[in-house]
Amino acid sequence: MKLRLATLLLVSALNTPAADRPNIIFLFSDDHALQAISAYGGRFKDIAPTPNIDRLAREGAIFERSYCANSICGPSRASVLTGKHSHINGYIDNTNREFDGSQPTFPKYLQKAGYQTAVIGKWHLVSKPTGFDHWEILPGQGSYVNPDFIQMDGSTKRFEGHVSDIITDKSIDWLKNRRDKDKPFVLMSQHKAPHRSWMPAPRHYKLFDGMDLPEPETLFDDYANRSDALKKQKMSIANDFQWAHDMLLPGKPVDPRFETQLKNGESMRMTPQQKAEFDAAYGPENEQFIADLAAGMDYETLTRWKYQRYIRNYLRCVRAVDEGIGRLLDYLDESGLVENTIVIYASDQGFYLGEHGWYDKRWMFEESFTMPFLIRWPGVVKAGIRSKALIQNIDYAPTFLEVAGVPVPDDIQGRSLLPVLKNDGIAPADWRKALYYFYSGEPTHRVAAHDGVSTGRHKLFYLPDTREWQLFDLEKDPQEMRSIHDDPASAGLLEEMKTLYREMRAHYKVP
Ligand code: CA
């Protein structure tokens, strides 16, 4: 029986003219930091492993120097779709902005070339998806609990369950039952998790319970030796977490060291039965904490408690994403799609898991500038490659175009990764030597506007509001604890990096 099925699959593949053009499954999550993927190493690798994401690294390639162009949700997605920096695709920040869906994007090019295109899950670009044969998206940030999905006819439907499971179900259902099996396809399966506010799937409520998860060395960073702008942002674990929204604590805050405005909107979406399960899981720890707080808790102890609660819920949310990816990879095995399907796992940017005392993103520091990027492509990408090529999210669109046999238009700013992928992860001699980065500044988290360049070894960025340069040597100072822009010994380096900054701004046509 098995043999006959295999023969049938083979015959059907041979009869499909597009079989030589691989399918693409683009698995994308939101705010998933490299530090929380065990294939990247990091402090959680043995405690909170991600075996299914790791499988892609084992069977394909993992990129160790992968970066975004602008470390925030919407702009990163716009760069992925267009292959262009924010100032060209127009989506420079998340405020009062709609993605201009009339511009060329890789799904449009692939659709024109005969690919079937679909996006399921988080979209977050305000305007409706264009260039997709099928889409079903979360409104805005979407919800973890019993999420709503916008349908192609404009209506909204609610589905009971946890968002990560539902996005996986819908993605597998599209692969299995809804696509045109005579066409190659690109499926963007895009998770909401592990975006703030962190509400795990009920089966993970007790995961890591009672464990003391490791802290980063810089949890109590005092921001000395860098711009004062670092002290002004509002994304600090110690000071800016919301009592209910972030910490999932009940009722109103009983301590002034919590922000108070936002409610726990996720628990408000629960059915009475779901709420009872949530309360039973978190209740005893909440009661203990509130009692400890009333008895008096110093700043450090409280910060450590906030960190533990944050990181447990974050890693619980990651677990559901990883399990979903496992289910999807299993489906590819069972269906025989595995051989001719490229699978990518990435996230829209990195995240602070307590490094520099922060949560959130936006800064050009490594934790939020990096993006995970893993790719499996049987027969093309050798298994187990760890690439050090400098890549950026503007490279994905031209890569997909080249995969589909579509010529890459000149106005695309990224570069196809195929030469790297086909060369065991080693960048060709003419590969880029540096990356350009831009962040617009926004009032909510008060991270100052900045833009800069990184060679992977040295990083220079400019803060226009205070007219400051910041320069880091990532080899000597990987945690970026000291800007050497005013160090006399670095004067030559500063000039070199300033020249590079000007050249790259000119190259990418930055206004
Ligand atoms: Ca994000």
Coordinates of C-alpha atoms in Angstrom, one line a residue, residues 40-267:
Y40 CA 20.8 29.6 18.5
G41 CA 22.1 28.6 21.9
G42 CA 21.5 31.1 24.6
R43 CA 20.5 30.8 28.2
F44 CA 17.2 29.0 27.8
K45 CA 18.4 26.2 25.4
D46 CA 18.2 23.4 27.9
I47 CA 15.3 24.7 29.9
A48 CA 13.0 25.8 27.2
P49 CA 14.1 24.0 24.0
T50 CA 12.4 24.6 20.7
P51 CA 12.8 21.1 19.1
N52 CA 10.7 21.7 16.1
I53 CA 12.2 25.0 15.0
D54 CA 15.6 23.4 15.8
R55 CA 14.7 20.6 13.3
L56 CA 14.9 23.2 10.5
A57 CA 18.4 24.1 11.6
R58 CA 19.4 20.4 11.7
E59 CA 17.9 19.6 8.3
G60 CA 18.7 22.9 6.7
A61 CA 20.6 26.2 7.5
I62 CA 20.5 28.6 10.4
F63 CA 21.7 32.2 9.8
E64 CA 23.6 33.6 12.8
R65 CA 23.9 37.1 11.5
S66 CA 20.4 37.8 10.3
Y67 CA 18.9 41.3 10.9
C68 CA 15.8 43.4 10.3
A69 CA 15.7 46.8 8.6
N70 CA 13.5 48.5 11.2
S71 CA 12.8 46.7 14.5
I72 CA 9.0 46.9 14.8
C73 CA 6.1 44.8 13.6
G74 CA 4.5 46.6 10.7
P75 CA 7.7 48.0 9.1
S76 CA 9.5 44.6 9.2
R77 CA 6.5 43.0 7.5
A78 CA 6.5 45.7 4.8
S79 CA 10.2 45.2 4.2
V80 CA 9.6 41.4 3.9
L81 CA 6.9 41.9 1.3
T82 CA 8.6 44.5 -0.8
G83 CA 12.4 43.8 -0.4
K84 CA 12.8 47.5 0.4
H85 CA 13.7 49.7 3.3
S86 CA 11.0 51.6 5.2
H87 CA 11.7 55.0 3.6
I88 CA 11.0 53.4 0.1
N89 CA 8.0 51.1 0.9
G90 CA 6.5 54.0 3.0
Y91 CA 5.7 52.0 6.1
I92 CA 8.2 53.6 8.5
D93 CA 6.4 53.1 11.8
N94 CA 3.2 51.7 13.3
T95 CA 1.4 55.0 13.9
N96 CA -1.6 56.0 11.8
R97 CA -0.3 54.3 8.8
E98 CA -1.6 51.9 6.2
F99 CA 0.6 49.7 4.0
D100 CA 0.3 50.8 0.4
G101 CA -1.0 47.6 -1.0
S102 CA -0.9 48.9 -4.6
Q103 CA 2.9 48.7 -4.7
P104 CA 4.7 45.6 -6.0
T105 CA 5.3 42.8 -3.5
F106 CA 6.7 39.3 -3.8
P107 CA 3.3 37.6 -3.5
K108 CA 2.1 39.7 -6.5
Y109 CA 5.1 38.7 -8.5
L110 CA 4.8 35.0 -7.6
Q111 CA 1.0 35.0 -8.2
K112 CA 1.7 36.4 -11.7
A113 CA 4.3 33.7 -12.3
G114 CA 1.7 31.0 -11.6
Y115 CA 2.1 30.5 -7.8
Q116 CA -0.9 30.2 -5.5
T117 CA -0.4 32.6 -2.7
A118 CA -1.9 32.6 0.8
V119 CA -1.4 34.4 4.1
I120 CA -2.9 33.1 7.4
G121 CA -2.6 34.7 10.8
K122 CA -1.1 38.0 11.8
W123 CA -0.9 40.6 9.0
H124 CA -0.7 43.9 11.0
L125 CA -0.4 46.2 8.0
V126 CA -3.9 47.8 8.4
S127 CA -4.8 47.7 4.7
K128 CA -6.2 44.5 3.3
P129 CA -3.7 41.9 1.8
T130 CA -3.1 42.3 -1.9
G131 CA -1.5 39.7 -4.1
F132 CA -3.0 36.7 -2.3
D133 CA -5.4 34.1 -3.6
H134 CA -6.4 33.3 -0.1
W135 CA -6.1 35.2 3.2
E136 CA -7.5 35.0 6.6
I137 CA -6.0 37.5 9.1
L138 CA -6.1 38.7 12.6
P139 CA -7.5 42.2 13.0
G140 CA -4.5 44.4 14.1
Q141 CA -2.6 42.7 16.9
G142 CA -5.3 40.0 17.2
S143 CA -6.1 38.1 20.4
Y144 CA -4.6 35.0 22.0
V145 CA -7.9 33.9 23.4
N146 CA -10.8 32.8 21.1
P147 CA -9.4 35.0 18.3
D148 CA -11.3 36.8 15.6
F149 CA -10.2 36.5 12.0
I150 CA -11.1 38.8 9.1
Q151 CA -12.4 36.8 6.2
M152 CA -11.9 37.6 2.5
D153 CA -15.5 38.8 2.2
G154 CA -14.8 41.4 4.9
S155 CA -16.7 39.7 7.7
T156 CA -15.1 38.7 11.0
K157 CA -15.4 35.3 12.6
R158 CA -14.5 34.2 16.1
F159 CA -12.8 30.8 16.7
E160 CA -12.6 29.2 20.1
G161 CA -9.2 28.2 21.3
H162 CA -5.6 29.5 21.5
V163 CA -4.5 31.6 18.5
S164 CA -1.2 29.7 17.9
D165 CA -3.1 26.4 17.6
I166 CA -5.8 28.0 15.3
I167 CA -3.3 29.5 12.9
T168 CA -1.5 26.1 12.6
D169 CA -4.9 24.4 12.1
K170 CA -5.9 26.9 9.4
S171 CA -2.5 26.6 7.7
I172 CA -2.6 22.8 7.5
D173 CA -6.2 22.9 6.4
W174 CA -5.3 25.2 3.5
L175 CA -2.4 22.9 2.5
K176 CA -4.6 19.8 2.7
N177 CA -8.0 20.9 1.5
R178 CA -8.2 24.4 0.0
R179 CA -5.3 25.0 -2.4
D180 CA -5.2 24.2 -6.1
K181 CA -2.9 21.2 -6.1
D182 CA -1.7 21.7 -9.7
K183 CA 0.1 24.9 -8.8
P184 CA 3.2 25.6 -6.8
F185 CA 2.4 27.7 -3.7
V186 CA 3.6 30.2 -1.2
L187 CA 2.0 30.0 2.2
M188 CA 2.8 32.7 4.8
S189 CA 1.7 31.2 8.1
Q190 CA 2.2 34.1 10.5
H191 CA 1.9 33.7 14.3
K192 CA 0.8 36.4 16.7
A193 CA 2.9 34.8 19.5
P194 CA 5.0 35.6 21.4
H195 CA 3.9 39.2 21.1
R196 CA 2.9 41.1 24.2
S197 CA 0.6 40.7 26.2
W198 CA 1.7 37.1 26.8
M199 CA -1.2 34.7 27.3
P200 CA -0.1 31.1 27.0
A201 CA -2.2 28.2 25.8
P202 CA -4.0 26.6 28.8
R203 CA -1.9 23.4 28.5
H204 CA 1.2 25.5 29.1
Y205 CA -0.1 27.5 32.1
K206 CA 2.0 25.4 34.5
L207 CA 5.1 25.0 32.3
F208 CA 8.3 26.2 34.1
D209 CA 6.2 26.6 37.3
G210 CA 8.5 26.8 40.4
M211 CA 11.6 27.1 38.2
D212 CA 14.0 30.0 38.5
L213 CA 14.7 30.9 34.9
P214 CA 18.2 32.4 34.3
E215 CA 18.5 36.2 34.2
P216 CA 20.6 38.1 31.7
E217 CA 23.8 39.7 33.0
T218 CA 22.5 43.2 32.1
L219 CA 19.1 43.0 33.9
F220 CA 20.1 45.9 36.1
D221 CA 21.9 47.9 33.4
D222 CA 22.5 51.5 34.7
Y223 CA 23.0 52.8 31.1
A224 CA 26.3 54.4 31.9
N225 CA 28.8 55.1 29.0
R226 CA 26.0 55.4 26.4
S227 CA 23.6 58.1 25.3
D228 CA 21.2 59.3 28.0
A229 CA 18.4 58.4 25.5
L230 CA 18.7 54.9 26.9
K231 CA 17.4 56.0 30.3
K232 CA 14.3 57.6 28.8
Q233 CA 12.6 54.8 27.1
K234 CA 9.5 53.2 28.5
M235 CA 10.1 49.5 28.1
S236 CA 11.7 48.6 31.4
I237 CA 10.9 45.5 33.3
A238 CA 11.4 47.3 36.6
N239 CA 9.1 50.3 35.9
D240 CA 6.8 49.9 32.9
F241 CA 5.0 46.6 33.2
Q242 CA 1.3 46.8 33.6
W243 CA -0.2 45.0 36.6
A244 CA -3.0 43.2 34.7
H245 CA -2.1 43.4 31.0
D246 CA 1.5 42.3 31.3
M247 CA 1.7 40.5 34.6
L248 CA -1.7 38.8 34.4
L249 CA -2.4 39.9 38.0
P250 CA -6.0 40.2 39.2
G251 CA -8.0 43.3 40.0
K252 CA -6.3 46.7 40.5
P253 CA -2.6 47.2 41.4
V254 CA -1.8 47.3 45.1
D255 CA 1.7 48.7 44.5
P256 CA 2.7 51.9 42.8
R257 CA 5.6 50.2 41.1
F258 CA 3.3 48.9 38.4
E259 CA 1.7 50.7 35.5
T260 CA -2.1 50.7 35.8
Q261 CA -3.8 51.7 32.6
L262 CA -4.3 48.5 30.7
K263 CA -6.6 45.6 31.6
N264 CA -6.0 42.0 31.0
G265 CA -8.0 42.0 27.8
E266 CA -7.2 38.4 27.1
S267 CA -8.9 37.0 30.3

